Amino acid sequence: MSAEAPRLYCLPDADLNYAESLQRRFSMLRVAELPETGFCLLLDGNGLSLRWCDEAKLGAIKVDFLAGKAAHRRHYGGAEAVSKAVGVKKGQRPSVIDATAGLGRDAFVLANLGCQVTMFERSPWVAALLEDGLNRAKADPDIGEWVTQRMKLIHANSISDIQQHHLQAEVVYLDPMYPHRKKSAQVKKEMRIFQHLVGADSDADELLQQALNIASKRVVVKRPSTATPLAGKAAANQLSTKTHRFDIYSII
Ligand SMILES: C[S@@+](CC[C@H](N)C(=O)[O-])C[C@H]1O[C@@H](n2cnc3c(N)ncnc32)[C@H](O)[C@@H]1O
């Protein structure tokens, strides 16, 4: 994971009070010019986005729950594999700790279906982007109410810090980064940027034990189809899609 303080570049229409709050809470370094290399967060009147300056052609990453894929998943995502793996079914909406929140897409699908989701994200870059997207979603007249009620973000390391939050949930969901072997050009934009920014989450095995200590019903781990199980611990149940598999560890 990048140990550098996130750099923040503000465009002329940026809200400077918001910029100060981001700097303070995520230990960001405000820069006067857009750097030529490395990562940089850009703040403008529409919110926060991430740019990889070395690879500007990849464009920016922004968390937007109101448009694009997220909106599509909101309307049509009821039967997605992640919801089945977590145990969403008629009359059952398990509470979930998403211990590797990333850009919050899986959490959003689950919250949309009615699950209470507490998200942990340790990278300040990613946590700031996710918080920004959540804030805009919370202000939206259509989805703001349930996003506010059901999606909570904690910027912390779920391996070392989760216990001190004294949280309980029926399900702990894990989707750690995985070192992809495909040629980088084939890996889609967001994954390429994440691989450089966040790295391979090489401590993910520790997450499994932590998750098993906390979940009251099951731990669900999303893995690429060909990956070995976390910590070499095979799950009793699996659910497979074309590209992924969900390893399901039942507690009871
Ligand atoms: C593959 S992404 C998760 C994607 C996410 N499921 C989604 O739908 O957007 C993995 C994320 O987990 C975060 N992460 C990994 N280990 C973590 C830990 N111990 N505590 C908190 N966040 C962690 C990484 O920083 C990264 O942002």
mmCIF file of C-alpha atoms and ligand atoms in Angstrom:
data_model
loop_
_atom_site.group_PDB
_atom_site.id
_atom_site.type_symbol
_atom_site.label_atom_id
_atom_site.label_comp_id
_atom_site.label_asym_id
_atom_site.label_seq_id
_atom_site.Cartn_x
_atom_site.Cartn_y
_atom_site.Cartn_z
ATOM 1 C CA MET A 1 0.000 0.000 0.000
ATOM 2 C CA SER A 2 1.293 3.495 -0.834
ATOM 3 C CA ALA A 3 2.717 4.919 2.387
ATOM 4 C CA GLU A 4 2.808 8.434 0.944
ATOM 5 C CA ALA A 5 0.443 11.074 2.257
ATOM 6 C CA PRO A 6 -2.278 11.547 -0.358
ATOM 7 C CA ARG A 7 -1.720 14.660 -2.460
ATOM 8 C CA LEU A 8 -4.690 16.933 -2.977
ATOM 9 C CA TYR A 9 -4.993 19.373 -5.853
ATOM 10 C CA CYS A 10 -7.888 21.833 -5.773
ATOM 11 C CA LEU A 11 -9.451 23.217 -8.930
ATOM 12 C CA PRO A 12 -10.814 26.791 -8.886
ATOM 13 C CA ASP A 13 -14.396 25.707 -8.118
ATOM 14 C CA ALA A 14 -13.391 23.412 -5.198
ATOM 15 C CA ASP A 15 -14.977 23.952 -1.787
ATOM 16 C CA LEU A 16 -11.949 24.983 0.282
ATOM 17 C CA ASN A 17 -13.569 24.207 3.627
ATOM 18 C CA TYR A 18 -14.110 20.668 2.406
ATOM 19 C CA ALA A 19 -10.482 20.579 1.193
ATOM 20 C CA GLU A 20 -9.266 21.563 4.669
ATOM 21 C CA SER A 21 -11.406 18.913 6.287
ATOM 22 C CA LEU A 22 -10.020 16.265 3.893
ATOM 23 C CA GLN A 23 -6.459 17.395 4.583
ATOM 24 C CA ARG A 24 -7.004 17.159 8.325
ATOM 25 C CA ARG A 25 -8.865 13.858 8.473
ATOM 26 C CA PHE A 26 -6.897 11.945 5.850
ATOM 27 C CA SER A 27 -3.499 13.603 6.440
ATOM 28 C CA MET A 28 -3.419 14.921 2.890
ATOM 29 C CA LEU A 29 -0.813 17.227 1.463
ATOM 30 C CA ARG A 30 -2.241 20.083 -0.594
ATOM 31 C CA VAL A 31 -0.263 20.744 -3.782
ATOM 32 C CA ALA A 32 -0.372 23.948 -5.827
ATOM 33 C CA GLU A 33 0.012 22.219 -9.189
ATOM 34 C CA LEU A 34 -1.085 18.926 -10.651
ATOM 35 C CA PRO A 35 1.989 16.670 -10.355
ATOM 36 C CA GLU A 36 3.470 15.022 -13.460
ATOM 37 C CA THR A 37 3.977 11.648 -11.837
ATOM 38 C CA GLY A 38 2.429 9.570 -9.080
ATOM 39 C CA PHE A 39 -1.101 9.673 -7.719
ATOM 40 C CA CYS A 40 -3.086 12.785 -6.930
ATOM 41 C CA LEU A 41 -6.597 13.465 -5.669
ATOM 42 C CA LEU A 42 -8.407 16.235 -7.506
ATOM 43 C CA LEU A 43 -11.135 18.258 -5.857
ATOM 44 C CA ASP A 44 -13.551 20.307 -7.947
ATOM 45 C CA GLY A 45 -17.090 21.551 -7.525
ATOM 46 C CA ASN A 46 -18.405 18.041 -8.251
ATOM 47 C CA GLY A 47 -16.305 16.235 -5.672
ATOM 48 C CA LEU A 48 -13.164 14.186 -5.383
ATOM 49 C CA SER A 49 -11.485 12.008 -8.003
ATOM 50 C CA LEU A 50 -8.210 10.134 -8.245
ATOM 51 C CA ARG A 51 -5.741 10.533 -11.062
ATOM 52 C CA TRP A 52 -2.649 8.497 -11.836
ATOM 53 C CA CYS A 53 -0.537 11.238 -13.387
ATOM 54 C CA ASP A 54 1.890 8.828 -15.111
ATOM 55 C CA GLU A 55 -1.031 7.241 -16.941
ATOM 56 C CA ALA A 56 -3.343 10.191 -17.552
ATOM 57 C CA LYS A 57 -5.008 8.345 -20.432
ATOM 58 C CA LEU A 58 -6.576 5.978 -17.920
ATOM 59 C CA GLY A 59 -8.713 8.900 -16.767
ATOM 60 C CA ALA A 60 -9.904 9.525 -13.233
ATOM 61 C CA ILE A 61 -11.531 7.261 -10.672
ATOM 62 C CA LYS A 62 -14.500 8.633 -8.801
ATOM 63 C CA VAL A 63 -17.074 6.973 -6.573
ATOM 64 C CA ASP A 64 -20.468 7.686 -8.059
ATOM 65 C CA PHE A 65 -23.372 5.672 -6.721
ATOM 66 C CA LEU A 66 -25.866 7.760 -8.666
ATOM 67 C CA ALA A 67 -24.872 6.943 -12.237
ATOM 68 C CA GLY A 68 -23.209 4.337 -14.425
ATOM 69 C CA LYS A 69 -22.639 0.800 -13.202
ATOM 70 C CA ALA A 70 -23.688 1.490 -9.622
ATOM 71 C CA ALA A 71 -27.059 2.825 -10.708
ATOM 72 C CA HIS A 72 -27.492 -0.171 -12.997
ATOM 73 C CA ARG A 73 -26.677 -2.546 -10.169
ATOM 74 C CA ARG A 74 -29.154 -0.684 -7.968
ATOM 75 C CA HIS A 75 -31.964 -1.312 -10.438
ATOM 76 C CA TYR A 76 -31.030 -4.801 -11.609
ATOM 77 C CA GLY A 77 -28.646 -6.181 -9.013
ATOM 78 C CA GLY A 78 -31.110 -8.056 -6.803
ATOM 79 C CA ALA A 79 -29.900 -11.486 -7.799
ATOM 80 C CA GLU A 80 -26.178 -10.771 -7.814
ATOM 81 C CA ALA A 81 -23.888 -13.499 -6.581
ATOM 82 C CA VAL A 82 -22.571 -11.355 -3.734
ATOM 83 C CA SER A 83 -26.040 -11.074 -2.224
ATOM 84 C CA LYS A 84 -26.593 -14.823 -2.464
ATOM 85 C CA ALA A 85 -23.181 -15.510 -0.945
ATOM 86 C CA VAL A 86 -23.911 -13.215 1.977
ATOM 87 C CA GLY A 87 -27.268 -14.925 2.553
ATOM 88 C CA VAL A 88 -29.778 -12.335 1.386
ATOM 89 C CA LYS A 89 -33.059 -14.077 0.799
ATOM 90 C CA LYS A 90 -36.736 -13.499 1.360
ATOM 91 C CA GLY A 91 -37.148 -11.993 4.811
ATOM 92 C CA GLN A 92 -33.411 -12.164 5.556
ATOM 93 C CA ARG A 93 -31.159 -9.138 5.372
ATOM 94 C CA PRO A 94 -28.037 -10.003 7.368
ATOM 95 C CA SER A 95 -25.957 -7.248 8.910
ATOM 96 C CA VAL A 96 -22.565 -7.073 7.206
ATOM 97 C CA ILE A 97 -19.090 -5.819 8.012
ATOM 98 C CA ASP A 98 -17.298 -5.210 4.737
ATOM 99 C CA ALA A 99 -13.727 -5.339 6.020
ATOM 100 C CA THR A 100 -12.158 -4.430 2.645
ATOM 101 C CA ALA A 101 -14.504 -1.745 1.370
ATOM 102 C CA GLY A 102 -12.538 -0.400 -1.617
ATOM 103 C CA LEU A 103 -14.826 1.769 -3.729
ATOM 104 C CA GLY A 104 -17.878 0.403 -1.931
ATOM 105 C CA ARG A 105 -19.521 -1.305 -4.894
ATOM 106 C CA ASP A 106 -20.311 -4.600 -3.180
ATOM 107 C CA ALA A 107 -21.392 -2.761 -0.028
ATOM 108 C CA PHE A 108 -23.739 -0.616 -2.108
ATOM 109 C CA VAL A 109 -25.372 -3.678 -3.692
ATOM 110 C CA LEU A 110 -25.936 -5.204 -0.259
ATOM 111 C CA ALA A 111 -27.216 -1.985 1.324
ATOM 112 C CA ASN A 112 -29.545 -1.439 -1.627
ATOM 113 C CA LEU A 113 -31.105 -4.810 -0.833
ATOM 114 C CA GLY A 114 -31.621 -3.792 2.791
ATOM 115 C CA CYS A 115 -28.490 -4.968 4.623
ATOM 116 C CA GLN A 116 -26.895 -2.764 7.254
ATOM 117 C CA VAL A 117 -23.277 -2.470 6.098
ATOM 118 C CA THR A 118 -20.297 -1.189 8.075
ATOM 119 C CA MET A 119 -17.308 -0.669 5.801
ATOM 120 C CA PHE A 120 -13.637 -0.600 6.743
ATOM 121 C CA GLU A 121 -11.090 0.925 4.390
ATOM 122 C CA ARG A 122 -7.480 1.476 5.439
ATOM 123 C CA SER A 123 -6.071 3.376 2.459
ATOM 124 C CA PRO A 124 -6.602 7.113 3.028
ATOM 125 C CA TRP A 125 -6.764 7.630 -0.747
ATOM 126 C CA VAL A 126 -9.540 5.096 -1.186
ATOM 127 C CA ALA A 127 -11.381 5.972 2.034
ATOM 128 C CA ALA A 128 -11.528 9.641 1.014
ATOM 129 C CA LEU A 129 -12.905 8.752 -2.429
ATOM 130 C CA LEU A 130 -15.488 6.446 -0.896
ATOM 131 C CA GLU A 131 -16.542 8.978 1.716
ATOM 132 C CA ASP A 132 -16.952 11.584 -1.019
ATOM 133 C CA GLY A 133 -19.175 9.264 -3.067
ATOM 134 C CA LEU A 134 -21.204 8.359 0.016
ATOM 135 C CA ASN A 135 -21.752 12.020 0.868
ATOM 136 C CA ARG A 136 -23.130 12.730 -2.582
ATOM 137 C CA ALA A 137 -25.332 9.632 -2.406
ATOM 138 C CA LYS A 138 -26.614 10.670 1.045
ATOM 139 C CA ALA A 139 -27.702 14.021 -0.397
ATOM 140 C CA ASP A 140 -29.659 12.415 -3.229
ATOM 141 C CA PRO A 141 -33.463 12.604 -2.944
ATOM 142 C CA ASP A 142 -33.970 9.037 -4.243
ATOM 143 C CA ILE A 143 -31.392 7.007 -2.359
ATOM 144 C CA GLY A 144 -30.107 9.405 0.302
ATOM 145 C CA GLU A 145 -32.286 8.095 3.100
ATOM 146 C CA TRP A 146 -31.299 4.452 2.899
ATOM 147 C CA VAL A 147 -27.648 5.186 2.127
ATOM 148 C CA THR A 148 -27.526 7.317 5.297
ATOM 149 C CA GLN A 149 -29.227 4.643 7.359
ATOM 150 C CA ARG A 150 -27.456 1.580 6.038
ATOM 151 C CA MET A 151 -23.923 2.508 4.930
ATOM 152 C CA LYS A 152 -21.295 3.482 7.468
ATOM 153 C CA LEU A 153 -17.612 3.964 6.640
ATOM 154 C CA ILE A 154 -14.751 3.617 9.102
ATOM 155 C CA HIS A 155 -11.311 4.640 7.875
ATOM 156 C CA ALA A 156 -9.239 2.051 9.705
ATOM 157 C CA ASN A 157 -7.383 -1.206 9.322
ATOM 158 C CA SER A 158 -9.792 -4.052 9.896
ATOM 159 C CA ILE A 159 -7.006 -6.430 10.969
ATOM 160 C CA SER A 160 -5.643 -4.270 13.766
ATOM 161 C CA ASP A 161 -8.541 -1.933 14.628
ATOM 162 C CA ILE A 162 -11.801 -3.813 14.194
ATOM 163 C CA GLN A 163 -11.873 -5.203 17.748
ATOM 164 C CA GLN A 164 -11.698 -1.767 19.345
ATOM 165 C CA HIS A 165 -14.887 -0.752 17.559
ATOM 166 C CA HIS A 166 -16.762 -3.535 19.416
ATOM 167 C CA LEU A 167 -18.795 -4.291 16.329
ATOM 168 C CA GLN A 168 -20.862 -7.339 15.702
ATOM 169 C CA ALA A 169 -22.363 -8.499 12.457
ATOM 170 C CA GLU A 170 -23.916 -11.645 11.110
ATOM 171 C CA VAL A 171 -21.613 -11.642 8.107
ATOM 172 C CA VAL A 172 -18.067 -10.419 7.547
ATOM 173 C CA TYR A 173 -17.315 -9.907 3.865
ATOM 174 C CA LEU A 174 -13.742 -9.885 2.505
ATOM 175 C CA ASP A 175 -12.574 -8.931 -0.969
ATOM 176 C CA PRO A 176 -8.841 -8.287 -0.635
ATOM 177 C CA MET A 177 -6.674 -7.291 -3.582
ATOM 178 C CA TYR A 178 -5.147 -10.188 -5.431
ATOM 179 C CA PRO A 179 -1.924 -10.088 -7.475
ATOM 180 C CA HIS A 180 -3.170 -10.462 -11.055
ATOM 181 C CA ARG A 181 -0.967 -12.363 -13.425
ATOM 182 C CA LYS A 182 -2.584 -11.067 -16.613
ATOM 183 C CA LYS A 183 -0.589 -8.589 -18.700
ATOM 184 C CA SER A 184 -1.284 -5.186 -17.276
ATOM 185 C CA ALA A 185 -2.885 -3.895 -20.502
ATOM 186 C CA GLN A 186 -5.563 -6.526 -20.138
ATOM 187 C CA VAL A 187 -6.411 -5.658 -16.590
ATOM 188 C CA LYS A 188 -9.094 -3.044 -16.569
ATOM 189 C CA LYS A 189 -8.281 0.544 -15.727
ATOM 190 C CA GLU A 190 -9.492 0.630 -12.171
ATOM 191 C CA MET A 191 -7.726 -2.600 -11.278
ATOM 192 C CA ARG A 192 -4.445 -1.321 -12.750
ATOM 193 C CA ILE A 193 -4.651 1.863 -10.742
ATOM 194 C CA PHE A 194 -5.528 -0.047 -7.581
ATOM 195 C CA GLN A 195 -2.687 -2.506 -8.071
ATOM 196 C CA HIS A 196 -0.234 0.373 -8.057
ATOM 197 C CA LEU A 197 -1.909 2.422 -5.353
ATOM 198 C CA VAL A 198 -3.004 -0.213 -2.852
ATOM 199 C CA GLY A 199 -0.816 -3.190 -3.765
ATOM 200 C CA ALA A 200 -1.649 -6.848 -3.246
ATOM 201 C CA ASP A 201 -3.021 -6.888 0.325
ATOM 202 C CA SER A 202 -0.383 -9.496 1.145
ATOM 203 C CA ASP A 203 -1.571 -9.629 4.770
ATOM 204 C CA ALA A 204 -5.056 -10.804 3.726
ATOM 205 C CA ASP A 205 -4.642 -14.215 5.399
ATOM 206 C CA GLU A 206 -4.759 -12.466 8.778
ATOM 207 C CA LEU A 207 -8.109 -10.961 7.855
ATOM 208 C CA LEU A 208 -9.753 -14.349 7.666
ATOM 209 C CA GLN A 209 -9.036 -15.212 11.294
ATOM 210 C CA GLN A 210 -10.153 -11.785 12.434
ATOM 211 C CA ALA A 211 -13.354 -12.161 10.418
ATOM 212 C CA LEU A 212 -14.064 -15.616 11.831
ATOM 213 C CA ASN A 213 -13.753 -14.162 15.359
ATOM 214 C CA ILE A 214 -16.322 -11.467 14.645
ATOM 215 C CA ALA A 215 -19.014 -12.883 12.354
ATOM 216 C CA SER A 216 -21.918 -14.607 14.057
ATOM 217 C CA LYS A 217 -23.201 -16.468 10.967
ATOM 218 C CA ARG A 218 -20.698 -16.564 8.122
ATOM 219 C CA VAL A 219 -17.579 -15.147 6.559
ATOM 220 C CA VAL A 220 -17.633 -14.647 2.805
ATOM 221 C CA VAL A 221 -14.410 -14.211 0.839
ATOM 222 C CA LYS A 222 -14.402 -13.128 -2.806
ATOM 223 C CA ARG A 223 -11.505 -14.677 -4.733
ATOM 224 C CA PRO A 224 -10.534 -14.909 -8.392
ATOM 225 C CA SER A 225 -11.642 -18.341 -9.672
ATOM 226 C CA THR A 226 -8.110 -19.714 -9.831
ATOM 227 C CA ALA A 227 -6.853 -18.317 -6.493
ATOM 228 C CA THR A 228 -6.096 -20.513 -3.505
ATOM 229 C CA PRO A 229 -8.337 -19.923 -0.466
ATOM 230 C CA LEU A 230 -7.250 -17.327 2.086
ATOM 231 C CA ALA A 231 -4.812 -18.738 4.648
ATOM 232 C CA GLY A 232 -4.987 -22.063 2.758
ATOM 233 C CA LYS A 233 -8.249 -22.749 4.595
ATOM 234 C CA ALA A 234 -10.779 -24.360 2.287
ATOM 235 C CA ALA A 235 -14.378 -23.272 2.762
ATOM 236 C CA ALA A 236 -17.167 -25.806 3.145
ATOM 237 C CA ASN A 237 -19.312 -23.924 0.618
ATOM 238 C CA GLN A 238 -18.536 -22.029 -2.536
ATOM 239 C CA LEU A 239 -20.496 -20.022 -5.027
ATOM 240 C CA SER A 240 -18.897 -19.477 -8.413
ATOM 241 C CA THR A 241 -19.395 -16.921 -11.159
ATOM 242 C CA LYS A 242 -17.581 -16.695 -14.512
ATOM 243 C CA THR A 243 -14.615 -14.864 -13.029
ATOM 244 C CA HIS A 244 -14.877 -15.200 -9.254
ATOM 245 C CA ARG A 245 -15.746 -17.519 -6.497
ATOM 246 C CA PHE A 246 -17.137 -16.757 -3.092
ATOM 247 C CA ASP A 247 -15.722 -18.942 -0.315
ATOM 248 C CA ILE A 248 -18.352 -19.241 2.388
ATOM 249 C CA TYR A 249 -17.286 -20.160 5.937
ATOM 250 C CA SER A 250 -20.279 -20.906 8.150
ATOM 251 C CA ILE A 251 -20.019 -20.135 11.861
ATOM 252 C CA ILE A 252 -23.156 -22.007 12.930
HETATM 253 C C1 LIG B 1 -10.370 -5.300 -4.120
HETATM 254 S S1 LIG B 1 -10.672 -3.891 -3.133
HETATM 255 C C2 LIG B 1 -12.321 -4.145 -2.574
HETATM 256 C C3 LIG B 1 -13.355 -3.808 -3.600
HETATM 257 C C4 LIG B 1 -14.742 -3.736 -3.029
HETATM 258 N N1 LIG B 1 -15.254 -5.042 -2.681
HETATM 259 C C5 LIG B 1 -15.701 -3.032 -3.939
HETATM 260 O O1 LIG B 1 -16.777 -3.597 -4.226
HETATM 261 O O2 LIG B 1 -15.420 -1.888 -4.353
HETATM 262 C C6 LIG B 1 -9.786 -4.201 -1.632
HETATM 263 C C7 LIG B 1 -9.727 -3.014 -0.704
HETATM 264 O O3 LIG B 1 -9.545 -3.508 0.612
HETATM 265 C C8 LIG B 1 -8.713 -2.625 1.317
HETATM 266 N N2 LIG B 1 -8.126 -3.387 2.437
HETATM 267 C C9 LIG B 1 -7.327 -4.485 2.357
HETATM 268 N N3 LIG B 1 -6.996 -4.934 3.575
HETATM 269 C C10 LIG B 1 -7.598 -4.104 4.459
HETATM 270 C C11 LIG B 1 -7.625 -4.046 5.882
HETATM 271 N N4 LIG B 1 -6.947 -4.910 6.633
HETATM 272 N N5 LIG B 1 -8.361 -3.078 6.470
HETATM 273 C C12 LIG B 1 -9.062 -2.189 5.709
HETATM 274 N N6 LIG B 1 -9.049 -2.168 4.358
HETATM 275 C C13 LIG B 1 -8.333 -3.124 3.739
HETATM 276 C C14 LIG B 1 -7.715 -2.160 0.283
HETATM 277 O O4 LIG B 1 -7.110 -0.929 0.674
HETATM 278 C C15 LIG B 1 -8.590 -2.036 -0.950
HETATM 279 O O5 LIG B 1 -9.094 -0.743 -1.083
#
